[in-house]
Tab-separated table of C-alpha atoms in Angstrom:
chain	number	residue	atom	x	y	z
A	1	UNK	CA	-104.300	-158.175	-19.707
A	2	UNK	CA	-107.214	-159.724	-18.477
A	3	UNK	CA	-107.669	-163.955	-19.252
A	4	UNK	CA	-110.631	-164.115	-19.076
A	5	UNK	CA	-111.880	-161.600	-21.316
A	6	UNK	CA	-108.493	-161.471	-24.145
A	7	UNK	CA	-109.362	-165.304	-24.040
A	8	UNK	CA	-113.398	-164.980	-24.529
A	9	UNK	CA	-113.622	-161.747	-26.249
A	10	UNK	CA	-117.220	-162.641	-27.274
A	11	UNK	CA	-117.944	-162.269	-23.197
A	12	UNK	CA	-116.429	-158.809	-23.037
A	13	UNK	CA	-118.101	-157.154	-26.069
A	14	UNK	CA	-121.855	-157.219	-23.763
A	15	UNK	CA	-122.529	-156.173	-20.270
A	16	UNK	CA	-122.485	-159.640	-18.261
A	17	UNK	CA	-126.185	-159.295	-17.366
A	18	UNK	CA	-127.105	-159.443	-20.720
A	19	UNK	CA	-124.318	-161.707	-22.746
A	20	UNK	CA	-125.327	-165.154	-23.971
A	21	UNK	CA	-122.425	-166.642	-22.365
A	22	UNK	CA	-124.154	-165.559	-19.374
A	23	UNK	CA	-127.485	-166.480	-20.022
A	24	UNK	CA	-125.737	-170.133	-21.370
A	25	UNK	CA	-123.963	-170.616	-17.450
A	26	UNK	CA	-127.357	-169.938	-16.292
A	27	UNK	CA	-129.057	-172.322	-18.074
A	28	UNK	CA	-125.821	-174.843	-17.379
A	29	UNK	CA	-126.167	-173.997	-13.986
A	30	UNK	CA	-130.224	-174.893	-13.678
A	31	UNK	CA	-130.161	-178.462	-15.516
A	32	UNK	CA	-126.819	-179.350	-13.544
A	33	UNK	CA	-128.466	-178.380	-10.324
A	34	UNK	CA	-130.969	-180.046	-10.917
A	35	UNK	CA	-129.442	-183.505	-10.682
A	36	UNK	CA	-128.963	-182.951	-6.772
A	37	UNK	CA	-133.093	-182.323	-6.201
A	38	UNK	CA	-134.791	-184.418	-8.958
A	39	UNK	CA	-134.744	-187.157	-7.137
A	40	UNK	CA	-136.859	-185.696	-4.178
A	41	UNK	CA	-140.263	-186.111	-4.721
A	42	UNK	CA	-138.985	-189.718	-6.204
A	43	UNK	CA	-138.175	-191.072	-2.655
A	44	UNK	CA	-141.317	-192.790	-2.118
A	45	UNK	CA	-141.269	-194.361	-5.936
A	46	UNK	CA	-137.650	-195.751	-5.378
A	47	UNK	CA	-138.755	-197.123	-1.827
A	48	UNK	CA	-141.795	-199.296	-3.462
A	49	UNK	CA	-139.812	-200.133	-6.505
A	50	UNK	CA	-136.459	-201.146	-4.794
A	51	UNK	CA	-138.332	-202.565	-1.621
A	52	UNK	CA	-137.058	-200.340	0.786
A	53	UNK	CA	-138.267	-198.597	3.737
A	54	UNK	CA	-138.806	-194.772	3.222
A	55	UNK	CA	-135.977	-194.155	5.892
A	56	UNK	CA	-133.521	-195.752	3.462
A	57	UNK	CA	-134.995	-194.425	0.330
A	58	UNK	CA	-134.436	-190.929	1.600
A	59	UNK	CA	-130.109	-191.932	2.550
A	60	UNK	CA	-130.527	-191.181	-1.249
A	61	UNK	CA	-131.064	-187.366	-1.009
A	62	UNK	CA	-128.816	-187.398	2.142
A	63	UNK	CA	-125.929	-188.770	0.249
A	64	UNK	CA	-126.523	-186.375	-3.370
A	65	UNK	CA	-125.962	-183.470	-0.625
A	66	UNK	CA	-122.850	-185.288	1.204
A	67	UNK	CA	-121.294	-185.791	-2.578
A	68	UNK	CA	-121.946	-182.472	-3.494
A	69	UNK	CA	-119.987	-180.994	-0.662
A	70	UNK	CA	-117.120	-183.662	-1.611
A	71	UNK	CA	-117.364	-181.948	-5.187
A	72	UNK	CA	-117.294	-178.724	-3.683
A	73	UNK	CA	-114.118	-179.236	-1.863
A	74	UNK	CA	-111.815	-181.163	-4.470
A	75	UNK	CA	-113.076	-180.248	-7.976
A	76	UNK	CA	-114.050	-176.010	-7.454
A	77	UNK	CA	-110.606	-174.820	-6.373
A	78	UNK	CA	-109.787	-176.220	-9.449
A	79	UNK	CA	-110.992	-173.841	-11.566
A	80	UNK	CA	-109.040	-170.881	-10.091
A	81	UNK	CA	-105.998	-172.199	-12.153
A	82	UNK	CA	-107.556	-175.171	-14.575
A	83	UNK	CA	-108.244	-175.128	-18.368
A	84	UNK	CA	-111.948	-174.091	-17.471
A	85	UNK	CA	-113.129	-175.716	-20.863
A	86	UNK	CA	-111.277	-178.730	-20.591
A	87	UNK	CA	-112.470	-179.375	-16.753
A	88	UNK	CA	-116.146	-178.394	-17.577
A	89	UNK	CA	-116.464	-181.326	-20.155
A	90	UNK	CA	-115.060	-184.043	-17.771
A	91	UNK	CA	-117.154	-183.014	-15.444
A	92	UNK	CA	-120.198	-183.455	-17.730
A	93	UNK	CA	-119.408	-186.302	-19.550
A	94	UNK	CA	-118.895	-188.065	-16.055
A	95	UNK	CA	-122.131	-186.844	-14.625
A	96	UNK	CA	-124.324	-188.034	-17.704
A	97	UNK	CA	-122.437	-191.491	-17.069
A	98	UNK	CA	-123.014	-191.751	-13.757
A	99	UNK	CA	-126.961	-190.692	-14.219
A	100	UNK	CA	-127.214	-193.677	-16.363
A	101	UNK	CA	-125.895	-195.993	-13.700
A	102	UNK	CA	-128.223	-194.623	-11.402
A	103	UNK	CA	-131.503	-195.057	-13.942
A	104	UNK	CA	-129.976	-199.177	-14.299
A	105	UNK	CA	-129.338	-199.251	-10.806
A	106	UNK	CA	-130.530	-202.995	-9.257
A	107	UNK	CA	-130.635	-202.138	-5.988
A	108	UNK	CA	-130.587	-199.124	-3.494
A	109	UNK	CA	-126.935	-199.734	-2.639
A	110	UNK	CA	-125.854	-199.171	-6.617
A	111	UNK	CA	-128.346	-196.199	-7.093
A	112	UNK	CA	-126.710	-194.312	-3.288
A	113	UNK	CA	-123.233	-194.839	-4.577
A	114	UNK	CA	-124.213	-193.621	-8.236
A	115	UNK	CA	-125.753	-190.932	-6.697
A	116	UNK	CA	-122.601	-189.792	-4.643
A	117	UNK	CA	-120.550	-190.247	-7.929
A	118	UNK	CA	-122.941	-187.901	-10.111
A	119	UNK	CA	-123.727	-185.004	-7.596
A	120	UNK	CA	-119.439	-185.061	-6.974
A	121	UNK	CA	-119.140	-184.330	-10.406
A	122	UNK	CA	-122.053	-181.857	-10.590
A	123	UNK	CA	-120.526	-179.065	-8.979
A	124	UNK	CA	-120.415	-177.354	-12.413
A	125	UNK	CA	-122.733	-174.181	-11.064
A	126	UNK	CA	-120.075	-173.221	-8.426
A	127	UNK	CA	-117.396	-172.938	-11.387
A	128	UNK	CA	-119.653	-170.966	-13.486
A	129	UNK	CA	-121.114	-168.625	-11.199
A	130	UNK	CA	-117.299	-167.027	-9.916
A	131	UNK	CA	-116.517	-166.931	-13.705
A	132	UNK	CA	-119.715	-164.736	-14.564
A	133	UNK	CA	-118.756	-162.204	-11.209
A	134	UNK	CA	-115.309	-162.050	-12.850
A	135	UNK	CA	-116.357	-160.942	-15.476
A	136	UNK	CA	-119.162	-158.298	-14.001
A	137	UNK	CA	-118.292	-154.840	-12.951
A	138	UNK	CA	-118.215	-153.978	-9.004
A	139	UNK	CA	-121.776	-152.153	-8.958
A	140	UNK	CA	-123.235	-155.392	-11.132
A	141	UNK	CA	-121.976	-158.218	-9.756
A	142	UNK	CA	-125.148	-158.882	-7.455
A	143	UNK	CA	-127.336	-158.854	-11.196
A	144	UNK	CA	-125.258	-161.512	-12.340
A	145	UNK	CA	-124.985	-163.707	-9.565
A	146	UNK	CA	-128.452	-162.584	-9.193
A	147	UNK	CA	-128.662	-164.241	-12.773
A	148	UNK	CA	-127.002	-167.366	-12.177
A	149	UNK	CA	-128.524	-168.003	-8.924
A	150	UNK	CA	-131.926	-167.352	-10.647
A	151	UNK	CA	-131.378	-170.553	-12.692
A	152	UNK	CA	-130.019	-172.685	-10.047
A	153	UNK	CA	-133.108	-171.749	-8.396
A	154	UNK	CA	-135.159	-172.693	-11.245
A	155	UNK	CA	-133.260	-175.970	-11.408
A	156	UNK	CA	-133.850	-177.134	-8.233
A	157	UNK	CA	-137.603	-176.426	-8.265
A	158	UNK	CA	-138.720	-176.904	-11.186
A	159	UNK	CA	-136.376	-180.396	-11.563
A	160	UNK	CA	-138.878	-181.385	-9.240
A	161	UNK	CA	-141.632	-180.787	-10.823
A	162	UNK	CA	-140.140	-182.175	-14.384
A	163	UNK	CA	-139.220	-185.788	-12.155
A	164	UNK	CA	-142.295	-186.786	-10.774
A	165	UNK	CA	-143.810	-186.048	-14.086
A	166	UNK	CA	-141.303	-187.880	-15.749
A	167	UNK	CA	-142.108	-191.043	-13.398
A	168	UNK	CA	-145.365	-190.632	-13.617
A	169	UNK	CA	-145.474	-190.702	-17.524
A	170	UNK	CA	-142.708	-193.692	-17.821
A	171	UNK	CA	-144.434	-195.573	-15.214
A	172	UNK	CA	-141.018	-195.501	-13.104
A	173	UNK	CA	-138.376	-193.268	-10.983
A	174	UNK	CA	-135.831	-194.806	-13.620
A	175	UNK	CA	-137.449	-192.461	-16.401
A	176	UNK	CA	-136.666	-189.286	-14.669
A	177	UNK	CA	-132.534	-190.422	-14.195
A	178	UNK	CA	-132.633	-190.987	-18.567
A	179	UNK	CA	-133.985	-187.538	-18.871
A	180	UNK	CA	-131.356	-185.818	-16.513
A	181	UNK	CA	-128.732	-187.907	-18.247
A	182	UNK	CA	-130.006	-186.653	-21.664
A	183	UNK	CA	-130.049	-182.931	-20.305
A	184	UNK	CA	-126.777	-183.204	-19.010
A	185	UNK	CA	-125.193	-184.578	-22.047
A	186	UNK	CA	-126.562	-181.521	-24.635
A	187	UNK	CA	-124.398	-179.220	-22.360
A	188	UNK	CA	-121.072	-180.771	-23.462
A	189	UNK	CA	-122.082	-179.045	-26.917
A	190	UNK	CA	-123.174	-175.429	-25.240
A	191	UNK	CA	-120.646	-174.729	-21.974
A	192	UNK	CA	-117.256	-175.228	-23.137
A	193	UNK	CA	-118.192	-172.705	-25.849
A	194	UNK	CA	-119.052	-169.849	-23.414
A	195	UNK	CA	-116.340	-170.506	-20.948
A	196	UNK	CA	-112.815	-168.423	-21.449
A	197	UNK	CA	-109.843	-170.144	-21.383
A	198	UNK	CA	-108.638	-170.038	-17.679
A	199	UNK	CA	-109.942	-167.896	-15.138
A	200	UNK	CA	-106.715	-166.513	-14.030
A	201	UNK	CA	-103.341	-165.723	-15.248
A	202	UNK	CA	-101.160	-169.062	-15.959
A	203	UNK	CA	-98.207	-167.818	-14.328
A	204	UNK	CA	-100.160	-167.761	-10.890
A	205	UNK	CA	-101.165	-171.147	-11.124
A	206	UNK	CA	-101.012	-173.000	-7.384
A	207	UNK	CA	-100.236	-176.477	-7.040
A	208	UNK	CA	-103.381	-178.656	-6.215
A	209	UNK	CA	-102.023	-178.821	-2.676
A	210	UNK	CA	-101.887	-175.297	-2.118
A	211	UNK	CA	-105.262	-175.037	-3.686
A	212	UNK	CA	-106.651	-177.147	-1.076
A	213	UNK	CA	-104.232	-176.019	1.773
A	214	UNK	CA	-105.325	-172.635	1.368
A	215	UNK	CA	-109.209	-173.140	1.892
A	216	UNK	CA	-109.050	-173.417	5.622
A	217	UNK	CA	-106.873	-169.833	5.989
A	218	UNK	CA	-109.607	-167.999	3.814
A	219	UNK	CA	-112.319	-168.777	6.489
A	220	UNK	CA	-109.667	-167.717	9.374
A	221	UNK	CA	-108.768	-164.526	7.411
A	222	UNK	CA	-111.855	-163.157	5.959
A	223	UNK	CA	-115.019	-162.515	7.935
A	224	UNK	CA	-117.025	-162.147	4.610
A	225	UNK	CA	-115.911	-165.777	4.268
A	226	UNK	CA	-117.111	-166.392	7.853
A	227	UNK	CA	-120.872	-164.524	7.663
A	228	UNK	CA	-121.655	-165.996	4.709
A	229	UNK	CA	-120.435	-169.581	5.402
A	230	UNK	CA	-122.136	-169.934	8.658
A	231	UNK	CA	-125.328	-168.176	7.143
A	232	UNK	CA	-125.388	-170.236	4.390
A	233	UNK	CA	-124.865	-173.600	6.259
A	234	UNK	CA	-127.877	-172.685	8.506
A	235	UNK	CA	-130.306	-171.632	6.008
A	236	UNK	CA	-129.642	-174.633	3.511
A	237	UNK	CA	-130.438	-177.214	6.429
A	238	UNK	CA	-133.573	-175.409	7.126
A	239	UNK	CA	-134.046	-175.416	3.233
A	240	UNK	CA	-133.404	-178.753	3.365
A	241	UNK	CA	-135.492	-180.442	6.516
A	242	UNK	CA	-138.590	-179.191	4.235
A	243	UNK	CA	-137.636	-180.441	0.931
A	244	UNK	CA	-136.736	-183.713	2.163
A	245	UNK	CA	-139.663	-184.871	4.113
A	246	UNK	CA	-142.224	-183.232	1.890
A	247	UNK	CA	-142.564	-186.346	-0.270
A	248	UNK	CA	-143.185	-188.298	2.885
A	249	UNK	CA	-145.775	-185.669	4.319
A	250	UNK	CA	-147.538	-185.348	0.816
A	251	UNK	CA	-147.464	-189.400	0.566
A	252	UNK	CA	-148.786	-190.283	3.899
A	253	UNK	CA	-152.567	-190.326	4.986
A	254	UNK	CA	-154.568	-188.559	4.827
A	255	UNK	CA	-153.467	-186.800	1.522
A	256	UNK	CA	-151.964	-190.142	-0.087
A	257	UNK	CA	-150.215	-188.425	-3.053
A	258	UNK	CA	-148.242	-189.349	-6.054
A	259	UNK	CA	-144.826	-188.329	-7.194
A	260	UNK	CA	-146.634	-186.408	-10.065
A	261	UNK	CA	-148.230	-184.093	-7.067
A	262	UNK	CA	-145.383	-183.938	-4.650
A	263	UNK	CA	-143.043	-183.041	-7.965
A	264	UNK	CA	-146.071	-180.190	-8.884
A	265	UNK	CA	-144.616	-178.226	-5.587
A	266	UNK	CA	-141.537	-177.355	-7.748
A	267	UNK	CA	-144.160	-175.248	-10.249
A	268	UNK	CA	-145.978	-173.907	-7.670
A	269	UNK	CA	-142.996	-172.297	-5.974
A	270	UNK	CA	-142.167	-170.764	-9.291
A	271	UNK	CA	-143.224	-167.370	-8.411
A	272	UNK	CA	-140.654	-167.416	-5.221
A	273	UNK	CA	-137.747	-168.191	-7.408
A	274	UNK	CA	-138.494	-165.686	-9.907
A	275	UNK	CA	-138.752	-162.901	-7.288
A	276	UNK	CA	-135.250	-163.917	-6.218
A	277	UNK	CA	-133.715	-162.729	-9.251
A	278	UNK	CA	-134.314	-159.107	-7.852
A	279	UNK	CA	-131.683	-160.188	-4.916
A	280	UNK	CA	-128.691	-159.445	-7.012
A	281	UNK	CA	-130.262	-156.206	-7.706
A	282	UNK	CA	-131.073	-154.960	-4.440
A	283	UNK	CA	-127.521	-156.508	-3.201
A	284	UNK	CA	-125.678	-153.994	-5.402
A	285	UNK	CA	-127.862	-151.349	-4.110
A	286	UNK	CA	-128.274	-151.832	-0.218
A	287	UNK	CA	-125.223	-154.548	0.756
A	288	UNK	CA	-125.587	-158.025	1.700
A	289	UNK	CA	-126.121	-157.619	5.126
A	290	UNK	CA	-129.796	-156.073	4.213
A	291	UNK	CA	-130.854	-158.543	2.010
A	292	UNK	CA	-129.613	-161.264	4.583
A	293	UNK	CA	-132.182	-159.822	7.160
A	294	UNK	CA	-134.892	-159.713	4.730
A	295	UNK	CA	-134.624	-163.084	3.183
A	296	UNK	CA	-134.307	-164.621	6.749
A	297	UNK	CA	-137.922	-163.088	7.459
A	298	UNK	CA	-139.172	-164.999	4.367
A	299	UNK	CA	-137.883	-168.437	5.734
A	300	UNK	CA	-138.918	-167.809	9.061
A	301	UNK	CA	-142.532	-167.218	8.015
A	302	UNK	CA	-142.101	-170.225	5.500
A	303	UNK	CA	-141.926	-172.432	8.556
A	304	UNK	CA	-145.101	-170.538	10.782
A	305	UNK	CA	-147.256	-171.259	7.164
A	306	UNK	CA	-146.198	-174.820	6.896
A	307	UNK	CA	-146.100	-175.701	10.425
A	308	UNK	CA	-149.919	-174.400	10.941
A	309	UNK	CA	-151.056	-175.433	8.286
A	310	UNK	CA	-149.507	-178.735	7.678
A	311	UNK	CA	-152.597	-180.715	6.015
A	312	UNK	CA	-153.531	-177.601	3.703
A	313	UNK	CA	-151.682	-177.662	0.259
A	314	UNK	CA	-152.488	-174.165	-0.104
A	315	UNK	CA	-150.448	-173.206	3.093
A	316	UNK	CA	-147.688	-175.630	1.544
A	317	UNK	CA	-147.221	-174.142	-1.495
A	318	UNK	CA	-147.439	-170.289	0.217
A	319	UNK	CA	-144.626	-172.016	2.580
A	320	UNK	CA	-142.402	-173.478	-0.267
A	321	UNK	CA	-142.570	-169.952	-2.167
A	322	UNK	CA	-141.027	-168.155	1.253
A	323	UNK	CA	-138.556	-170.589	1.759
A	324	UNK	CA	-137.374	-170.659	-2.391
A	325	UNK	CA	-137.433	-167.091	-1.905
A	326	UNK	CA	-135.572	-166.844	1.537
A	327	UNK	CA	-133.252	-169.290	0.922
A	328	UNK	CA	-132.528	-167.961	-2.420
A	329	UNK	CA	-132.159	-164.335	-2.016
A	330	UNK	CA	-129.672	-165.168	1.053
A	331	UNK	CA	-127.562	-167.408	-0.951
A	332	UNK	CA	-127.114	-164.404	-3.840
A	333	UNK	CA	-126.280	-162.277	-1.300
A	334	UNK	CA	-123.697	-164.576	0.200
A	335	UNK	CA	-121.899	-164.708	-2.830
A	336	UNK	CA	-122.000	-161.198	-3.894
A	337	UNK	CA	-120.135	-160.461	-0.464
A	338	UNK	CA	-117.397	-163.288	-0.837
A	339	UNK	CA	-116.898	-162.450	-4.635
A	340	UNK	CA	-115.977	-159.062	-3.586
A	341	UNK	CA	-112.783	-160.277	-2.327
A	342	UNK	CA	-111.639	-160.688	-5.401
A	343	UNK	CA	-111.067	-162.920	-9.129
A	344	UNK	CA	-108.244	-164.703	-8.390
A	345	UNK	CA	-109.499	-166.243	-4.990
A	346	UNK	CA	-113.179	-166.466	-5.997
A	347	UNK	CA	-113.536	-170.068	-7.090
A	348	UNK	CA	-111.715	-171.507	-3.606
A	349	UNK	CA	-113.707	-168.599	-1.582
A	350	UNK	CA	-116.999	-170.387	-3.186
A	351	UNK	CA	-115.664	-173.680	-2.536
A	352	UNK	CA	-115.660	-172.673	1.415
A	353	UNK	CA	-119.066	-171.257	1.046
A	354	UNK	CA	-120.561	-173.961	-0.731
A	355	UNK	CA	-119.161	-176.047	1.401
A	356	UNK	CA	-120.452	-174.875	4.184
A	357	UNK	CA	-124.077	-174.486	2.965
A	358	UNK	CA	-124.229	-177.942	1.417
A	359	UNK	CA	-122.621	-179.488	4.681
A	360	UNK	CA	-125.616	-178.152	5.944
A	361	UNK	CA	-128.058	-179.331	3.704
A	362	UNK	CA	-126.773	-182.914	4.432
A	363	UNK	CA	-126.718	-182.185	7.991
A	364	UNK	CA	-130.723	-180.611	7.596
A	365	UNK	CA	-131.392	-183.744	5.032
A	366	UNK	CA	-130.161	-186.533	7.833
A	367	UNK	CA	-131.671	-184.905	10.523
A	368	UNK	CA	-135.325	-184.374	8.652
A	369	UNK	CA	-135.749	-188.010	7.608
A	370	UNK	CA	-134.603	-189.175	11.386
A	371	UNK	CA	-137.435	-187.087	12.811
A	372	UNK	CA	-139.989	-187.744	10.445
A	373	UNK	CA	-139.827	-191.300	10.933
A	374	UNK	CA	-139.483	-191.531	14.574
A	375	UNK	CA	-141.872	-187.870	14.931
A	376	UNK	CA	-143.226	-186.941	12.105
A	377	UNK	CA	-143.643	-183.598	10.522
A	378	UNK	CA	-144.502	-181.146	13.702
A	379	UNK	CA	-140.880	-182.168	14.657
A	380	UNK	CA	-139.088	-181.874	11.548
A	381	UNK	CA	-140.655	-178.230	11.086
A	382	UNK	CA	-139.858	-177.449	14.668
A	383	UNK	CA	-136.384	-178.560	13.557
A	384	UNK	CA	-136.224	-176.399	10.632
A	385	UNK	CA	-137.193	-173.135	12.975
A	386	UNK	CA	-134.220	-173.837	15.105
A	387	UNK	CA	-131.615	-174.098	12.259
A	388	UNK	CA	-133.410	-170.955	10.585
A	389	UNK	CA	-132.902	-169.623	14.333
A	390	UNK	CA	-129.067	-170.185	14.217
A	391	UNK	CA	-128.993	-168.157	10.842
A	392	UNK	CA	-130.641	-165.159	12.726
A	393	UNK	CA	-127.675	-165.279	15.353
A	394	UNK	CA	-125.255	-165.698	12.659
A	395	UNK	CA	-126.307	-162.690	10.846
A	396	UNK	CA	-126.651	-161.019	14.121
A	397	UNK	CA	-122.806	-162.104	15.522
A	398	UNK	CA	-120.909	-161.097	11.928
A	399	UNK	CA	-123.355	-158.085	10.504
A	400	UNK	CA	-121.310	-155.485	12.095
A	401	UNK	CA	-117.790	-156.864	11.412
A	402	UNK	CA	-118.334	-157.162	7.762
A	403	UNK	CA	-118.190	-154.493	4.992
A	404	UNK	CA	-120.944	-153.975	2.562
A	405	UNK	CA	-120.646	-154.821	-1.193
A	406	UNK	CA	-122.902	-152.138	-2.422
A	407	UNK	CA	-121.991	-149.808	-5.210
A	408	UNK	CA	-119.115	-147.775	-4.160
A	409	UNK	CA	-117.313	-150.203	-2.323
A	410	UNK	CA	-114.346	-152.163	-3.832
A	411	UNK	CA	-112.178	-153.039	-1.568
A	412	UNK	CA	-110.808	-156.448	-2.114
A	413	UNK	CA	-109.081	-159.213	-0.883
A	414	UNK	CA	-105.412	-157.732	-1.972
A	415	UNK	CA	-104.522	-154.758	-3.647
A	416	UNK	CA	-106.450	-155.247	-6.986
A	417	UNK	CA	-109.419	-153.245	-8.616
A	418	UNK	CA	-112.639	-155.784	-8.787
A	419	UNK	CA	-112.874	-155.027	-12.288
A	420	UNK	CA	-109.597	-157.018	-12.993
A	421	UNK	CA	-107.947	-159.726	-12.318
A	422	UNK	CA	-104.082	-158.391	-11.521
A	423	UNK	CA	-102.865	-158.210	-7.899
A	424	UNK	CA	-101.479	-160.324	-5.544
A	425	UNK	CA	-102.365	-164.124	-4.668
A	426	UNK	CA	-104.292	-164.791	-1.380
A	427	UNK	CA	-103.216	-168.357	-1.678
């Protein structure tokens, strides 16, 4: 028997592409997602209006990355064994609280430590997306992560976009925070619907412990784990050196923008994000390893665009639409290699991923705002080349020792078939 579909028959009946479950985690997956990059091109806003230097302003991005990866690492193993329905509302109800804080907060010190409570308890997208590969057959599962990673893509740009509009309109940062909350709080009604039961068999339920215990030995063990950990954690802090100085670049003379502007760069990278979708697809059909290479060309030309042409907002926006795309079609990739190790692992294998790439982010986020300030924004672009440089010899170290995940290839973590969930634990 399989739990997750004899427990969400309404899942099984469609291919996973195509089921409104699906579609549902993909939305759920966009507006949560977008809690950890609205408040972006708001960094400058929530500097005047809290009377703050930028520098400190932007510990606020810094520490929604840093909370994220906590989330990562104690709530997403959870869902290998959890009531997936049960956990998915906590987590919501406790991110539209702590989104509320954040839009009251009195000072910068209440809205950083709201901010580390609400992207903790965000980590929603990296439950849903193992639960929609679980459910996909071995030649699809690239379309559906494809799928899901398609509207975390869309959440983190166009969030952006939707904020500084939001703060323009209210006259305040605090505007965009009551809209998230709102957002956040409609999915309580929606996700717990489209969510099976548990997304693996009770009797192989792990003590927490073990959960975490056994994070560490799926890096060691699997070098799918390793290639797309180390990948991941180098593209996300070139990802993230851009996306967290932009406001600053866009805000400074000579340009002198608003937050409306800087939050317009999430539209205008629209087209790269939608292009990404086709990474699942082309995943399933030529292996991760390929569409690792490829993407990796797309952020490495991101950075030659914005780095030449720095006071252009043409060459900006053609930069940010390589680097959504890049960083995008790497990440689906990623995935669609570690899921193929199999269901009952796949939420704790994503939590070691995730990890790794948000770990990066912060460590891309930190490092950005430090260079801006004391260098501005040759250095932080120079600095964004060298991590995208360290993804290049990643791929380069691991592509041979790992197998591909196109069609025709199921091995697995184990002894199961990828289209169930029976075999033995890796835990």
């Amino acid at each position: 028997m399989n739990p997750l579909t004899d427990s969400a028959p309404q899942v099984a009946a469609s291919r996973p592409g195509t089921s409104p479950s699906v579609l549902v985690m993909a939305v759920a997956g966009a507006v949560t997602v977008a809690n950890i990059y609205f408040p972006q091109p708001l960094l400058d806003a929530i500097a005047r209006g809290l009377g703050v230097s930028p520098h400190t302003a932007g510990l606020v991005s810094s520490t929604a990355q840093l909370g994220y990866a906590l989330g990562l690492l104690l709530i997403v193993p959870l869902a290998d064994t959890a009531r997936l329905r049960r956990l998915t509302g906590v987590l919501l109800a406790l991110t539209s609280g702590g989104l509320l804080v954040a839009a009251a907060a009195p000072n910068v010190l209440t809205l950083t430590v709201a901010t580390l409570a609400v992207s903790t308890t965000t980590v929603l997208p990296q439950i849903l997306t193992p639960v929609a590969a679980a459910l996909a057959e071995p030649g699809d599962r690239g379309r559906v992560v494809g799928l899901i990673g398609l509207g975390l893509t869309l959440g983190s740009t166009v969030s952006r976009t939707v904020s500084g509009a939001a703060a323009d309109a209210g006259g305040s940062w605090r505007t965009a925070y009551l809209l998230a909350a709102a957002a956040t709080a409609v999915l309580l009604f929606l996700v717990p619907r489209a969510l099976p039961g548990r997304a693996g068999p009770a009797q192989h339920r792990l003590p927490y412990p073990r959960l975490l215990a056994s994070l560490p030995r799926l890096f060691v063990e699997h070098a799918a784990v390793r290639a797309s950990a180390l990948t991941g954690a180098a593209v996300f802090a070139a990802y993230s050196v851009f996306w967290a100085t932009l406001a600053f670049h866009l805000a400074a003379p000579p340009m002198g923008l608003g937050p409306g502007v800087v939050g317009l760069f999430g539209l205008l990278s629209l087209p790269g994000a939608l292009l990404s979708a086709y990474a699942g697809r082309l995943t399933d059909r030529f292996g991760a390893g390929a569409v690792n290479v490829w993407s990796l060309l797309c952020v490495a030309v991101s950075f030659l665009v914005v780095g030449f042409g720095a006071r252009s907002l043409v060459a900006l926006a053609v930069g940010a639409n390589l680097l959504v795309l890049g960083t995008s079609a790497c990440q689906v990739a990623n995935q669609a290699r570690i899921f193929g190790l199999g269901s009952r692992i796949a939420a704790r294998v994503n939590t070691v991923f995730m990890l790794s790439t948000f770990a990066g982010g912060a460590i891309g986020s930190l490092t950005a705002v430090w260079l801006y300030g004391a260098y501005g924004w040759t250095a932080t672009i120079t600095a964004a080349a060298g991590f995208t440089a360290l993804a290049v010899l990643a791929v380069a170290a691991t592509r041979r020792t790992v197998p591909s995940c196109a069609p025709g290839d199921t091995r697995e973590a184990g002894t199961h078939d990828p289209r169930t969930l029976a075999g033995r634990d890796d835990a």
